[in-house]
Amino acid sequence: MAPHLHTSDFKNPVVRWIDERLGVFTMLKKEYGIFPMPKNANYLWSFGGIALTMLMIMIVTGIVLAMSYNPHVDGAFNSVERIARDVNYGWLLRYVHMNGASFFFIAVYIHICRGMFFGSYHRPRELLWIVGVMIFLLMMATAFMGYSLPWSQMSGWGVTVITSLFSAFPLIGDGLVTWLWGGFSVDNPTLNRFFALHFLMPFVILGVVFIHVWALHLTGSNNPTGIEPKTEKDTLPFHPYFTSKDSLALVVFMTLFMAVVFFAPLALTHADHFKPFDALVTPSHIVPEWYFLPFYAILRAFTVDIAIPFTGIVLLPAKLQGVLAMFGAIILWLFLPWLDGSKVKSALYRPLHRLCLIGLLISFIALGYAGAKPAEGLPVVIGQIATFYYFLHFLVLLPVLSRRETPKALPESISAAVAKKA
Amino acid sequence: MDSSHSPSHPPYDREKSRRDFLVLTAAAMGAVAAGSAVWPLVDQMNPAADTLALATTEVDVGTLQDGQTLTAIWRGKPVFIHRRSPADLAAIRGEEWQSLRDPQSDEARVQKGHDAFLVLIGVCTHLGCIPMGSKVGQPKGDYNGFFCPCHGSHYDASGRIRKGPAPKNMDVPPYSFLSETLIRIG
């Protein structure tokens, strides 16, 4: 063995034998034992680990659900009912998987909000952030396809509406939709391919999460002050300080999750999810799952075609505007490291920026409200105002303010900030 | 030029341009090969032969009364066959259509001699929901035609978009009258 490549300092002969040949214990010790965490990281820093736990729960329950699921239009709905009624513990597996998606998104939304508030996307964590946005996009695709599998009214019509988004693109749109469907309407070929992809994508997500964690362990965690650790006094080893902290956060999160699974398993779903899909009757009010509502509201916020006056030539139909805005709303996140030109990461030291961020959160929640309501009257106006603010924030307020606002004085170091607070 | 180079080899520059050519040709062939290999994987998602085979359907409209709508299924989609009353037909023909979002006259959307029958693919051109108004008691929207509940598109009694987010009029499928009362769609 070449000692200059890898030596093991483990004493236990079995551990040492393995470690000299695989290096896995040295790696674990480095990345999860002595790994230096900024010592002021608060509980918001636990949600990455919580999200990963949720991904594992989704993969495990998903694989066992697939053992009783029938991906055919004639059997899908009944097989899901059979899982809930007849399969041993099927009710539990189904409700954990169903509500698990919601709690996965809760964890990830908190994780994203933390990143935006404390500027975790700033140099040197740009790629870490971008990979994270990609995970979010993959999650959205996976969750959307999973929603189709019970083949209920909500499933079939949700799939119809969302796949029809692609028909907005000029020239290729209709062909693209037919290609996605594998036919001229949402039918068995669509269900089959969505099942195949819904099974595959979590493993793709797991791979991208690996890259996300890899990048994290190169750049290290951000922290509430947004200043990088300078000396050993600014950090604490991951174990036992953050293993214990993250464990407590996880236990609390799982308690809330299980409370919903056991006592209100259907609180986040809709009655139309319990009717078999009928291709000839659209439910009077179809909505996506709650975690898509803000983006759904952005889609619906555009109601006027952009045309050349007096010619009737439409440059950008309302439908295409909505589709572009909806995708753009997330694509913008990829550019956050450059839209935000501030030298200071954390919003704690940028009072005006902080105010704008609170406005963004309010607009996002307002969009969620508007997305849940029928597309008539006041909710449409609320959705339009919130959409306006959303884009104003990312395209005007953030780029301008981050370059103009004078931040408050930063503390000397993380340990100085902690000492001052204590 | 390297002094150790044997004189039997061509000069370096010529060698390099030949190498460039070989690399480019190989890369181009590689790209073609990769594209050919990927295409079956992409195209398998397009409609299969049995899906394409469900291309026509015949509908008897003999029993359809004025103002009634019949729903047929063609290629997995509903087709609305709406028989308009003479009064409704006169009203829709009297309207100015040049300024509509998707300008089209009612005459252009029906077949000559069968003007009362409006044949439409019953799918909203916004995001594919089935508009209401084909059954008794369903809302017909602000223009006495069809109303899509998903995102609030209003269509008139000719299936033309009048209000809401949909960009186009509801599609008219290819169809022909085999007799006075028999329609073949597709």
Coordinates of C-alpha atoms in Angstrom, one line a residue:
Chain A
M1 CA 0.0 0.0 0.0
A2 CA 1.3 3.4 -0.8
P3 CA 1.4 5.2 2.5
H4 CA 1.6 8.7 1.0
L5 CA -1.8 8.2 -0.6
H6 CA -3.8 7.1 2.4
T7 CA -3.0 6.0 5.9
S8 CA -5.5 5.0 8.5
D9 CA -5.2 6.1 12.1
F10 CA -7.9 3.8 13.5
K11 CA -6.8 1.4 16.2
N12 CA -9.5 -1.2 15.9
P13 CA -8.0 -3.9 13.7
V14 CA -11.2 -4.7 11.8
V15 CA -12.0 -1.0 11.2
R16 CA -8.3 -0.4 10.3
W17 CA -8.3 -3.4 7.8
I18 CA -11.3 -2.0 6.0
D19 CA -10.2 1.6 6.2
E20 CA -6.8 0.9 4.7
R21 CA -8.5 -0.6 1.7
L22 CA -11.6 1.6 1.3
G23 CA -10.9 4.7 3.3
V24 CA -14.5 5.0 4.2
F25 CA -14.0 5.4 8.0
T26 CA -11.4 8.1 7.4
M27 CA -13.8 9.9 5.1
L28 CA -16.7 9.6 7.6
K29 CA -14.5 11.0 10.3
K30 CA -13.3 13.9 8.2
E31 CA -16.7 14.8 6.8
Y32 CA -19.1 14.0 9.7
G33 CA -16.8 13.8 12.7
I34 CA -14.3 16.6 12.8
F35 CA -15.9 18.6 9.9
P36 CA -15.8 22.2 11.2
M37 CA -19.2 23.8 11.4
P38 CA -19.5 27.6 12.2
K39 CA -20.4 27.4 15.8
N40 CA -23.3 29.9 15.5
A41 CA -25.3 27.8 13.0
N42 CA -28.9 27.8 14.3
Y43 CA -31.7 25.3 13.8
L44 CA -32.4 26.6 10.3
W45 CA -29.2 24.8 9.4
S46 CA -30.8 21.5 10.3
F47 CA -33.2 21.4 7.3
G48 CA -30.7 20.1 4.7
G49 CA -30.3 17.0 6.8
I50 CA -34.1 16.8 7.4
A51 CA -34.7 17.1 3.6
L52 CA -32.3 14.2 3.0
T53 CA -34.1 12.1 5.6
M54 CA -37.4 12.9 3.8
L55 CA -35.8 11.8 0.5
M56 CA -34.8 8.5 2.0
I57 CA -38.3 8.0 3.5
M58 CA -39.8 8.7 0.1
I59 CA -37.5 6.3 -1.6
V60 CA -38.1 3.4 0.9
T61 CA -41.9 3.9 1.0
G62 CA -42.1 4.4 -2.7
I63 CA -40.3 1.1 -3.5
V64 CA -42.6 -0.9 -1.3
L65 CA -45.7 0.9 -2.7
A66 CA -44.6 0.0 -6.2
M67 CA -44.8 -3.7 -5.2
S68 CA -48.6 -3.4 -5.0
Y69 CA -49.2 -0.7 -7.5
N70 CA -50.6 -1.4 -11.0
P71 CA -49.6 1.2 -13.6
H72 CA -52.5 0.7 -16.0
V73 CA -55.4 3.0 -16.5
D74 CA -57.8 0.1 -15.7
G75 CA -56.2 -0.8 -12.5
A76 CA -54.2 2.1 -11.1
F77 CA -57.0 3.7 -9.1
N78 CA -58.2 0.4 -7.6
S79 CA -54.7 -0.7 -6.8
V80 CA -54.1 2.4 -4.8
E81 CA -57.4 1.8 -2.9
R82 CA -56.3 -1.8 -2.4
I83 CA -53.0 -0.6 -0.9
A84 CA -55.0 1.6 1.5
R85 CA -57.5 -1.1 2.5
D86 CA -56.1 -4.6 2.0
V87 CA -52.3 -4.6 1.9
N88 CA -50.7 -5.0 5.3
Y89 CA -49.8 -1.6 6.6
G90 CA -50.6 -0.3 3.2
W91 CA -52.5 2.6 4.7
L92 CA -49.5 3.7 6.6
L93 CA -47.1 3.4 3.7
R94 CA -49.5 5.3 1.5
Y95 CA -50.1 8.1 3.9
V96 CA -46.4 8.4 4.8
H97 CA -45.5 8.6 1.1
M98 CA -48.4 11.0 0.3
N99 CA -47.8 13.4 3.2
G100 CA -44.0 12.8 3.0
A101 CA -44.0 14.7 -0.3
S102 CA -45.6 17.7 1.5
F103 CA -43.1 17.5 4.4
F104 CA -40.2 17.1 2.0
F105 CA -41.3 20.3 0.4
I106 CA -41.8 22.0 3.7
A107 CA -38.2 21.1 4.7
V108 CA -36.9 22.2 1.3
Y109 CA -38.8 25.5 1.3
I110 CA -37.4 26.4 4.7
H111 CA -33.9 25.3 3.5
I112 CA -34.3 27.7 0.5
C113 CA -35.6 30.6 2.6
R114 CA -32.6 30.2 4.9
G115 CA -30.3 30.3 1.9
M116 CA -31.9 33.4 0.5
F117 CA -32.0 35.2 3.9
F118 CA -28.4 34.6 5.0
G119 CA -27.0 34.8 1.5
S120 CA -25.8 31.2 1.2
Y121 CA -25.6 31.6 -2.6
H122 CA -22.8 34.1 -2.4
R123 CA -19.2 33.3 -3.4
P124 CA -17.8 30.7 -2.9
R125 CA -21.1 28.8 -2.8
E126 CA -22.5 29.6 -6.2
L127 CA -22.4 26.1 -7.5
L128 CA -23.6 24.6 -4.3
W129 CA -26.7 26.9 -4.7
I130 CA -27.2 26.2 -8.4
V131 CA -27.1 22.4 -7.8
G132 CA -29.6 23.0 -5.0
V133 CA -32.0 24.8 -7.4
M134 CA -31.6 21.8 -9.8
I135 CA -32.6 19.5 -7.0
F136 CA -35.7 21.6 -6.4
L137 CA -36.6 21.4 -10.2
L138 CA -36.1 17.6 -10.1
M139 CA -38.3 17.4 -7.0
M140 CA -41.0 19.4 -8.7
A141 CA -41.0 17.0 -11.7
T142 CA -41.0 14.0 -9.5
A143 CA -43.8 15.2 -7.3
F144 CA -45.9 16.1 -10.3
M145 CA -45.5 12.7 -11.9
G146 CA -46.2 11.0 -8.6
Y147 CA -49.5 13.0 -8.4
S148 CA -50.6 11.3 -11.6
L149 CA -50.2 7.7 -10.4
P150 CA -53.5 7.3 -8.4
W151 CA -55.2 8.1 -11.7
S152 CA -57.9 10.1 -10.0
Q153 CA -59.7 13.1 -11.3
M154 CA -57.1 15.4 -9.8
S155 CA -54.3 13.1 -11.3
G156 CA -55.6 13.0 -14.8
W157 CA -56.6 16.7 -15.0
G158 CA -53.5 17.9 -13.2
V159 CA -51.4 16.0 -15.8
T160 CA -53.5 17.4 -18.6
V161 CA -53.1 21.0 -17.5
I162 CA -49.4 20.9 -16.7
T163 CA -48.4 19.0 -19.8
S164 CA -50.5 21.4 -21.9
L165 CA -48.2 24.2 -20.7
F166 CA -45.8 23.0 -23.3
S167 CA -48.4 23.7 -26.1
A168 CA -47.7 27.4 -25.5
F169 CA -44.4 27.2 -27.3
P170 CA -44.8 28.3 -30.9
L171 CA -44.5 25.7 -33.8
I172 CA -43.2 22.8 -31.7
G173 CA -45.8 23.1 -28.9
D174 CA -48.5 20.7 -30.1
G175 CA -46.0 18.0 -31.2
L176 CA -44.2 18.3 -27.9
V177 CA -47.5 17.7 -26.0
T178 CA -48.4 14.6 -28.1
W179 CA -44.8 13.3 -27.5
L180 CA -45.2 13.8 -23.8
W181 CA -48.6 12.0 -23.8
G182 CA -47.7 9.3 -26.3
G183 CA -51.1 9.9 -27.8
F184 CA -53.7 12.5 -28.4
S185 CA -54.9 12.7 -24.9
V186 CA -53.7 11.8 -21.4
D187 CA -54.1 8.0 -21.4
N188 CA -52.4 4.7 -20.6
P189 CA -49.1 5.5 -22.4
T190 CA -48.9 8.7 -20.3
L191 CA -49.4 6.8 -17.0
N192 CA -46.9 4.1 -17.9
R193 CA -44.1 6.5 -18.7
F194 CA -44.9 8.7 -15.6
F195 CA -44.6 5.6 -13.4
A196 CA -41.3 4.7 -14.9
L197 CA -39.9 8.2 -14.5
H198 CA -41.4 8.7 -11.0
F199 CA -39.6 5.5 -10.0
L200 CA -36.3 6.6 -11.5
M201 CA -36.1 10.3 -10.6
P202 CA -35.6 10.0 -6.8
F203 CA -32.4 8.2 -7.5
V204 CA -31.3 10.9 -9.9
I205 CA -32.1 13.4 -7.1
L206 CA -30.0 11.3 -4.7
G207 CA -27.1 11.6 -7.1
V208 CA -27.5 15.3 -7.4
V209 CA -27.8 15.6 -3.6
F210 CA -24.5 13.8 -3.4
I211 CA -22.9 16.6 -5.6
H212 CA -24.7 19.2 -3.4
V213 CA -23.2 17.7 -0.3
W214 CA -19.8 17.4 -2.0
A215 CA -19.8 21.1 -2.8
L216 CA -21.0 21.9 0.7
H217 CA -18.1 20.0 2.2
L218 CA -15.6 21.9 0.0
T219 CA -16.9 25.4 0.8
G220 CA -18.2 24.7 4.3
S221 CA -21.5 25.8 5.8
N222 CA -22.6 29.5 5.8
N223 CA -23.8 30.9 9.1
P224 CA -26.2 33.6 10.3
T225 CA -23.5 36.3 10.3
G226 CA -22.5 35.4 6.7
I227 CA -18.8 35.9 7.6
E228 CA -16.5 33.0 6.9
P229 CA -14.8 31.2 9.9
K230 CA -11.3 32.7 10.4
T231 CA -9.8 30.7 13.2
E232 CA -10.6 27.5 15.0
K233 CA -12.4 29.5 17.6
D234 CA -15.2 30.2 15.1
T235 CA -16.0 26.5 14.5
L236 CA -17.1 23.4 16.3
P237 CA -16.7 19.8 15.1
F238 CA -19.8 18.4 13.5
H239 CA -19.8 15.5 16.0
P240 CA -21.1 15.6 18.7
Y241 CA -22.3 19.3 18.5
F242 CA -24.3 19.3 15.3
T243 CA -25.1 15.6 15.1
S244 CA -27.0 16.2 18.4
K245 CA -28.5 19.5 17.3
D246 CA -29.7 18.1 14.0
S247 CA -31.1 15.0 15.7
L248 CA -33.3 17.1 18.0
A249 CA -34.5 19.1 15.0
L250 CA -35.2 15.9 13.1
V251 CA -37.2 14.4 16.1
V252 CA -39.4 17.5 16.3
F253 CA -39.9 17.6 12.5
M254 CA -40.8 13.9 12.4
T255 CA -43.2 14.3 15.3
L256 CA -45.1 16.9 13.3
F257 CA -45.0 14.8 10.2
M258 CA -46.3 11.7 12.1
A259 CA -49.0 13.8 13.7
V260 CA -50.3 14.6 10.3
V261 CA -49.9 11.1 9.0
F262 CA -51.9 9.6 11.9
F263 CA -54.4 12.3 12.7
A264 CA -55.0 14.3 9.6
P265 CA -53.7 12.2 6.7
L266 CA -56.1 13.8 4.2
A267 CA -55.8 17.4 5.3
L268 CA -53.6 18.4 2.4
T269 CA -55.5 16.6 -0.4
H270 CA -58.8 17.1 -2.3
A271 CA -62.0 15.1 -2.6
D272 CA -61.5 14.9 -6.4
H273 CA -58.4 12.8 -5.6
F274 CA -60.8 10.0 -4.6
K275 CA -62.7 9.8 -7.8
P276 CA -61.4 7.8 -10.8
F277 CA -60.2 9.8 -13.7
D278 CA -62.9 10.6 -16.3
A279 CA -61.4 12.0 -19.5
L280 CA -64.7 13.6 -20.4
V281 CA -65.4 15.6 -17.2
T282 CA -63.1 18.2 -15.8
P283 CA -63.6 18.9 -12.1
S284 CA -65.0 22.4 -11.6
H285 CA -62.0 23.5 -9.6
I286 CA -58.7 21.8 -10.2
V287 CA -55.6 22.8 -8.2
P288 CA -52.1 21.4 -7.9
E289 CA -50.7 20.3 -4.6
W290 CA -50.1 23.2 -2.2
Y291 CA -46.4 23.3 -2.8
F292 CA -47.0 24.2 -6.5
L293 CA -49.7 26.9 -5.8
P294 CA -47.4 30.0 -5.9
F295 CA -46.0 29.0 -9.3
Y296 CA -49.5 28.0 -10.5
A297 CA -50.7 31.6 -9.6
I298 CA -47.9 33.1 -11.6
L299 CA -49.0 31.0 -14.6
R300 CA -52.5 32.4 -14.2
A301 CA -51.5 36.0 -13.6
F302 CA -51.0 36.8 -17.2
T303 CA -54.3 37.5 -19.0
V304 CA -53.6 40.1 -21.7
D305 CA -51.8 39.4 -25.0
I306 CA -48.9 41.6 -26.0
A307 CA -49.6 42.8 -29.5
I308 CA -48.5 45.4 -31.9
P309 CA -51.2 48.1 -31.6
F310 CA -53.8 48.4 -34.3
T311 CA -52.4 45.5 -36.3
G312 CA -53.8 42.6 -34.3
I313 CA -50.4 40.9 -34.6
V314 CA -49.9 39.1 -31.3
L315 CA -46.2 39.0 -30.3
L316 CA -46.6 37.1 -27.0
P317 CA -49.9 35.5 -26.2
A318 CA -51.0 35.6 -22.6
K319 CA -50.7 31.8 -22.3
L320 CA -47.0 31.9 -23.4
Q321 CA -46.3 34.8 -21.0
G322 CA -47.7 32.8 -18.2
V323 CA -45.7 29.7 -19.0
L324 CA -42.4 31.7 -19.5
A325 CA -43.0 33.6 -16.2
M326 CA -43.7 30.4 -14.3
F327 CA -40.5 28.7 -15.5
G328 CA -38.7 32.0 -15.2
A329 CA -39.7 32.4 -11.6
I330 CA -37.5 29.4 -10.7
I331 CA -34.8 29.9 -13.3
L332 CA -34.2 33.3 -11.8
W333 CA -32.9 31.6 -8.6
L334 CA -30.0 30.2 -10.6
F335 CA -28.8 33.7 -11.2
L336 CA -29.1 34.8 -7.5
P337 CA -25.3 34.8 -6.9
W338 CA -25.0 37.5 -9.6
L339 CA -28.3 39.4 -9.1
D340 CA -27.2 40.1 -5.6
G341 CA -24.1 42.3 -5.9
S342 CA -23.6 42.9 -2.2
K343 CA -20.3 42.2 -0.4
V344 CA -22.2 41.3 2.7
K345 CA -24.1 38.0 2.6
S346 CA -26.5 38.0 5.6
A347 CA -29.7 40.0 5.5
L348 CA -29.1 40.6 9.3
Y349 CA -26.7 43.4 8.3
R350 CA -28.8 44.7 5.3
P351 CA -31.9 46.3 6.8
L352 CA -33.5 47.4 3.5
H353 CA -32.7 44.1 1.8
R354 CA -34.2 42.4 4.7
L355 CA -37.4 44.4 4.3
C356 CA -37.6 43.4 0.6
L357 CA -37.0 39.8 1.4
I358 CA -40.0 39.9 3.9
G359 CA -42.0 41.4 1.1
L360 CA -40.9 38.5 -1.2
L361 CA -42.1 36.0 1.4
I362 CA -45.4 37.7 1.7
S363 CA -45.8 37.9 -2.0
F364 CA -45.0 34.2 -2.3
I365 CA -47.6 33.3 0.4
A366 CA -50.1 35.6 -1.4
L367 CA -49.4 33.7 -4.6
G368 CA -50.1 30.5 -2.8
Y369 CA -53.5 31.9 -1.7
A370 CA -54.3 33.1 -5.2
G371 CA -53.3 29.8 -6.8
A372 CA -55.7 27.9 -4.5
K373 CA -58.7 30.0 -5.5
P374 CA -60.8 29.9 -8.7
A375 CA -59.4 32.1 -11.5
E376 CA -62.1 34.8 -11.2
G377 CA -62.3 38.1 -9.4
L378 CA -60.1 39.3 -6.5
P379 CA -57.7 36.3 -6.3
V380 CA -56.6 37.1 -9.9
V381 CA -55.8 40.7 -8.9
I382 CA -53.9 39.5 -5.8
G383 CA -52.0 37.0 -7.9
Q384 CA -51.1 39.7 -10.4
I385 CA -49.8 42.2 -7.7
A386 CA -47.8 39.4 -6.0
T387 CA -46.4 38.3 -9.4
F388 CA -45.4 41.9 -10.1
Y389 CA -43.6 42.2 -6.7
Y390 CA -41.9 38.7 -7.1
F391 CA -40.3 39.8 -10.4
L392 CA -39.7 43.3 -9.2
H393 CA -37.7 41.9 -6.3
F394 CA -35.4 39.7 -8.3
L395 CA -35.0 41.9 -11.4
V396 CA -34.9 45.4 -9.9
L397 CA -34.9 45.7 -6.1
L398 CA -32.2 43.1 -5.4
P399 CA -29.7 44.0 -8.2
V400 CA -30.0 47.8 -7.4
L401 CA -30.3 47.7 -3.6
S402 CA -27.5 45.2 -3.1
R403 CA -25.2 47.5 -4.9
R404 CA -26.4 50.8 -3.2
E405 CA -27.3 49.9 0.3
T406 CA -24.6 50.5 3.0
P407 CA -24.6 47.5 5.2
K408 CA -24.3 47.7 9.0
A409 CA -20.9 47.1 10.5
L410 CA -20.0 43.4 10.5
P411 CA -18.6 41.8 13.6
E412 CA -14.9 41.0 13.8
S413 CA -15.5 37.3 13.6
I414 CA -18.1 34.6 14.3
S415 CA -16.7 34.1 17.9
A416 CA -16.9 37.9 18.4
A417 CA -20.5 38.0 17.3
V418 CA -21.3 35.1 19.6
A419 CA -19.5 36.6 22.5
K420 CA -21.3 39.9 22.0
K421 CA -24.7 38.2 22.0
A422 CA -24.0 36.2 25.1
Chain B
M1 CA 10.5 21.2 -36.2
D2 CA 11.8 18.4 -34.1
S3 CA 15.3 17.3 -35.2
S4 CA 14.7 13.7 -34.3
H5 CA 11.8 13.6 -36.8
S6 CA 12.6 11.1 -39.5
P7 CA 12.6 12.5 -43.1
S8 CA 10.1 9.9 -44.2
H9 CA 7.4 11.6 -42.1
P10 CA 5.6 14.5 -43.8
P11 CA 6.3 18.0 -42.4
Y12 CA 4.7 18.8 -39.1
D13 CA 2.1 21.3 -40.3
R14 CA 0.8 19.0 -43.0
E15 CA 0.6 16.3 -40.5
K16 CA -1.4 18.6 -38.2
S17 CA -4.0 19.6 -40.8
R18 CA -4.5 15.9 -41.7
R19 CA -5.0 15.1 -38.0
D20 CA -7.5 18.0 -37.7
F21 CA -9.4 16.6 -40.6
L22 CA -9.4 13.1 -39.2
V23 CA -10.5 14.4 -35.8
L24 CA -13.3 16.5 -37.2
T25 CA -14.6 13.7 -39.5
A26 CA -14.5 11.2 -36.6
A27 CA -16.3 13.7 -34.3
A28 CA -19.0 14.4 -37.0
M29 CA -19.5 10.7 -37.6
G30 CA -19.6 10.2 -33.8
A31 CA -22.3 12.9 -33.5
V32 CA -24.4 11.3 -36.3
A33 CA -24.0 7.9 -34.6
A34 CA -25.0 9.2 -31.2
G35 CA -28.0 11.0 -32.7
S36 CA -29.1 7.8 -34.5
A37 CA -28.8 5.8 -31.3
V38 CA -30.8 8.3 -29.3
W39 CA -33.6 8.9 -31.8
P40 CA -35.4 5.5 -31.1
L41 CA -35.3 6.3 -27.4
V42 CA -36.9 9.7 -28.1
D43 CA -39.4 8.6 -30.8
Q44 CA -40.7 5.6 -28.7
M45 CA -42.5 8.2 -26.7
N46 CA -44.6 9.4 -29.7
P47 CA -48.0 7.8 -30.3
A48 CA -47.7 4.1 -31.1
A49 CA -49.3 2.5 -34.2
D50 CA -52.4 1.2 -32.2
T51 CA -52.9 4.7 -30.8
L52 CA -52.7 6.2 -34.3
A53 CA -55.2 3.6 -35.6
L54 CA -58.1 5.0 -33.5
A55 CA -58.4 7.8 -36.0
T56 CA -62.0 7.9 -37.1
T57 CA -65.4 7.7 -35.5
E58 CA -68.9 8.0 -36.8
V59 CA -71.8 9.8 -35.1
D60 CA -75.5 9.8 -35.8
V61 CA -76.9 13.3 -35.2
G62 CA -80.4 12.5 -36.3
T63 CA -81.9 12.9 -32.8
L64 CA -80.2 16.1 -31.9
Q65 CA -82.7 18.9 -31.3
D66 CA -82.1 22.7 -31.6
G67 CA -79.8 23.9 -28.7
Q68 CA -78.7 20.4 -27.8
T69 CA -75.1 19.3 -27.7
L70 CA -73.9 15.7 -28.1
T71 CA -70.5 14.6 -27.0
A72 CA -68.6 12.0 -29.0
I73 CA -65.1 10.6 -28.3
W74 CA -62.4 10.9 -31.0
R75 CA -58.8 10.0 -30.2
G76 CA -59.5 10.0 -26.5
K77 CA -60.9 13.5 -26.6
P78 CA -64.5 14.7 -26.4
V79 CA -66.0 16.2 -29.6
F80 CA -68.9 18.5 -29.0
I81 CA -71.6 18.4 -31.7
H82 CA -73.9 21.4 -31.0
R83 CA -77.0 22.1 -33.0
R84 CA -77.8 25.8 -33.0
S85 CA -81.3 27.1 -33.2
P86 CA -82.0 29.5 -36.1
A87 CA -82.2 32.4 -33.7
D88 CA -78.8 31.6 -32.1
L89 CA -77.3 31.1 -35.6
A90 CA -78.7 34.5 -36.8
A91 CA -77.3 36.1 -33.6
I92 CA -73.8 34.7 -34.0
R93 CA -73.7 35.4 -37.7
G94 CA -74.7 39.0 -37.0
E95 CA -71.7 39.7 -34.8
E96 CA -68.6 41.4 -36.0
W97 CA -65.7 38.9 -35.8
Q98 CA -62.7 40.7 -37.4
S99 CA -61.6 42.1 -34.0
L100 CA -61.7 38.9 -32.0
R101 CA -58.6 37.4 -30.5
D102 CA -58.5 34.6 -33.1
P103 CA -60.5 36.2 -35.9
Q104 CA -62.6 33.7 -37.8
S105 CA -66.1 33.9 -39.2
D106 CA -68.7 31.4 -38.1
E107 CA -69.1 30.4 -41.7
A108 CA -65.5 29.3 -41.8
R109 CA -66.0 27.0 -38.8
V110 CA -68.9 25.0 -40.0
Q111 CA -69.7 23.1 -43.3
K112 CA -71.8 24.8 -45.9
G113 CA -75.3 23.4 -46.0
H114 CA -75.0 22.1 -42.4
D115 CA -74.6 25.5 -40.8
A116 CA -76.6 24.6 -37.7
F117 CA -74.1 22.0 -36.7
L118 CA -71.1 23.2 -34.9
V119 CA -68.5 20.4 -34.5
L120 CA -65.7 21.1 -32.0
I121 CA -62.9 19.4 -30.2
G122 CA -64.2 19.9 -26.6
V123 CA -60.9 20.9 -25.2
C124 CA -59.9 24.3 -24.0
T125 CA -57.0 25.7 -26.0
H126 CA -55.5 27.1 -22.9
L127 CA -54.4 24.1 -20.9
G128 CA -56.6 21.3 -22.1
C129 CA -59.6 21.2 -19.7
I130 CA -63.0 20.2 -20.9
P131 CA -65.2 23.4 -21.1
M132 CA -68.7 23.4 -19.7
G133 CA -71.8 24.3 -21.6
S134 CA -72.4 21.0 -23.5
K135 CA -74.9 19.6 -20.9
V136 CA -78.1 21.0 -19.6
G137 CA -77.6 23.3 -16.6
Q138 CA -73.9 23.8 -17.1
P139 CA -72.7 27.4 -17.3
K140 CA -72.3 28.6 -20.8
G141 CA -70.0 31.6 -20.0
D142 CA -70.6 35.3 -20.9
Y143 CA -71.1 34.6 -24.6
N144 CA -73.7 31.9 -24.6
G145 CA -71.3 29.2 -25.7
F146 CA -68.8 27.4 -23.5
F147 CA -67.0 28.2 -20.2
C148 CA -63.8 26.6 -19.1
P149 CA -63.8 26.3 -15.3
C150 CA -60.0 25.7 -14.9
H151 CA -58.8 29.2 -15.7
G152 CA -61.9 31.1 -16.8
S153 CA -61.9 31.1 -20.6
H154 CA -65.2 32.1 -22.2
Y155 CA -66.1 30.8 -25.7
D156 CA -69.1 31.9 -27.9
A157 CA -71.7 29.7 -29.7
S158 CA -69.2 29.3 -32.5
G159 CA -66.5 28.0 -30.1
R160 CA -64.4 31.2 -30.5
I161 CA -62.4 32.5 -27.6
R162 CA -63.9 35.8 -26.3
K163 CA -62.5 36.2 -22.8
G164 CA -59.9 34.6 -20.6
P165 CA -56.4 33.2 -21.0
A166 CA -57.0 30.8 -23.9
P167 CA -55.1 31.9 -27.1
K168 CA -57.1 30.2 -29.8
N169 CA -60.6 29.3 -30.8
M170 CA -61.6 25.7 -29.9
D171 CA -60.4 23.4 -32.7
V172 CA -62.7 22.1 -35.4
P173 CA -61.7 18.5 -36.2
P174 CA -61.6 17.2 -39.7
Y175 CA -65.1 15.7 -40.4
S176 CA -67.6 15.1 -43.2
F177 CA -71.3 14.4 -43.5
L178 CA -71.8 10.9 -44.8
S179 CA -75.5 11.7 -45.0
E180 CA -77.9 14.3 -43.7
T181 CA -77.6 12.9 -40.2
L182 CA -74.3 10.9 -40.1
I183 CA -71.0 12.5 -39.4
R184 CA -67.6 10.9 -39.7
I185 CA -64.9 12.6 -37.6
G186 CA -61.3 12.1 -38.5

